[in-house]
Amino acid sequence: DTEVTQTPKHLVMGMTNKKSLKCEQHMGHRAMYWYKQKAKKPPELMFVYSYEKLSINESVPSRFSPECPNSSLLNLHLHALQPEDSALYLCASSHREGREVYEQYFGPGTRLTVT
Amino acid sequence: QQPVQSPQAVILREGEDAVINCSSSKALYSVHWYRQKHGEAPVFLMILLKGGEQKGHEKISASFNEKKQQSSLYLTASQLSYSGTYFCGTEITSGTYKYIFGTGTRLKVLA
């Protein structure tokens, strides 16, 4: 199974709402990533979890809150977002051992619209 | 620090070849290549780790120059399915870990 799943596929939320994005993989990967992608731009790294611990926070605003309940699941909690946060949110996973570099497997993404 | 890709966009006829370049002002630890079709997730193509390395995958191959500052992706006898946006990606290992994608190259193959 080389699939990363993400739910929901689409999400529309108001600026006062609280919502969560979910990501799941069953490839035994111990690194999981959240990316934000605007139209016609490359994905931008937001968070990296390595062995269920947050290792990187790319100075992302606190209205985005990641959570890694176990090695297969990754959540992104959203609160008080701004319209400019509308984008495609991609989850990815990879093997990670020390400095060994492995390919990332991406989920299909959640297209978020903030109204 | 973001790798710069060239060209920004290219249009091909089926069967034609293309080269996409990924350049950095500093040596890269590694280079990954991904293809992203419209409305879909990026899909991994290949990874290069060593200066001077060349790697192939059917009609798609890539090279990494000796100084590890440039990688090129070669698309041979292009097919309609090659259409999409190609990104190089790399890890930045000075200070905190970062993973960064290049600027992207939009490729369209016409019948």
Short mmCIF file of C-alpha atoms in Angstrom, two decimals, chain A residues 33 35 37 41-43 45 48 56 58 88 90 96 99 101-104 106-108, chain B residues 2 29-30 32 34 36 41-42 44 47 49 87 91 93 96-99 101-103:
data_model
loop_
_atom_site.label_atom_id
_atom_site.label_comp_id
_atom_site.label_asym_id
_atom_site.label_seq_id
_atom_site.Cartn_x
_atom_site.Cartn_y
_atom_site.Cartn_z
CA TYR A 33 4.80 16.56 6.34
CA TYR A 35 2.63 21.58 2.79
CA GLN A 37 0.35 25.12 -2.16
CA LYS A 41 3.30 27.81 -7.13
CA PRO A 42 5.44 25.05 -5.65
CA PRO A 43 4.41 23.43 -2.37
CA LEU A 45 6.74 23.20 3.74
CA VAL A 48 7.58 18.09 9.63
CA ILE A 56 10.29 21.66 12.05
CA GLU A 58 8.50 26.82 9.31
CA LEU A 88 -4.34 23.29 -1.42
CA LEU A 90 -0.87 18.56 0.97
CA ARG A 96 13.57 8.91 7.51
CA ARG A 99 20.43 11.99 7.16
CA VAL A 101 17.09 10.95 2.04
CA TYR A 102 13.97 9.21 0.82
CA GLU A 103 11.23 10.13 -1.58
CA GLN A 104 8.02 11.66 -0.30
CA PHE A 106 1.90 12.80 -1.29
CA GLY A 107 -1.77 12.61 -0.55
CA PRO A 108 -4.32 14.13 -2.96
CA GLN B 2 15.02 28.24 -3.66
CA TYR B 29 22.74 17.72 -0.64
CA SER B 30 20.41 15.86 -3.00
CA HIS B 32 14.44 14.99 -6.05
CA TYR B 34 8.47 15.34 -8.99
CA GLN B 36 2.36 17.26 -10.60
CA ALA B 41 -0.63 15.55 -5.88
CA PRO B 42 3.06 15.62 -6.81
CA PHE B 44 8.02 11.24 -7.17
CA ILE B 47 16.36 11.11 -6.62
CA LEU B 49 22.52 12.05 -4.43
CA PHE B 87 9.47 20.40 -9.65
CA GLU B 91 16.91 19.40 1.47
CA THR B 93 20.78 21.07 5.79
CA THR B 96 17.54 23.71 10.78
CA TYR B 97 16.24 21.15 8.33
CA LYS B 98 14.24 22.46 5.39
CA TYR B 99 12.78 20.87 2.31
CA PHE B 101 10.87 22.88 -4.05
CA GLY B 102 12.22 24.64 -7.11
CA THR B 103 10.25 27.27 -8.99
#
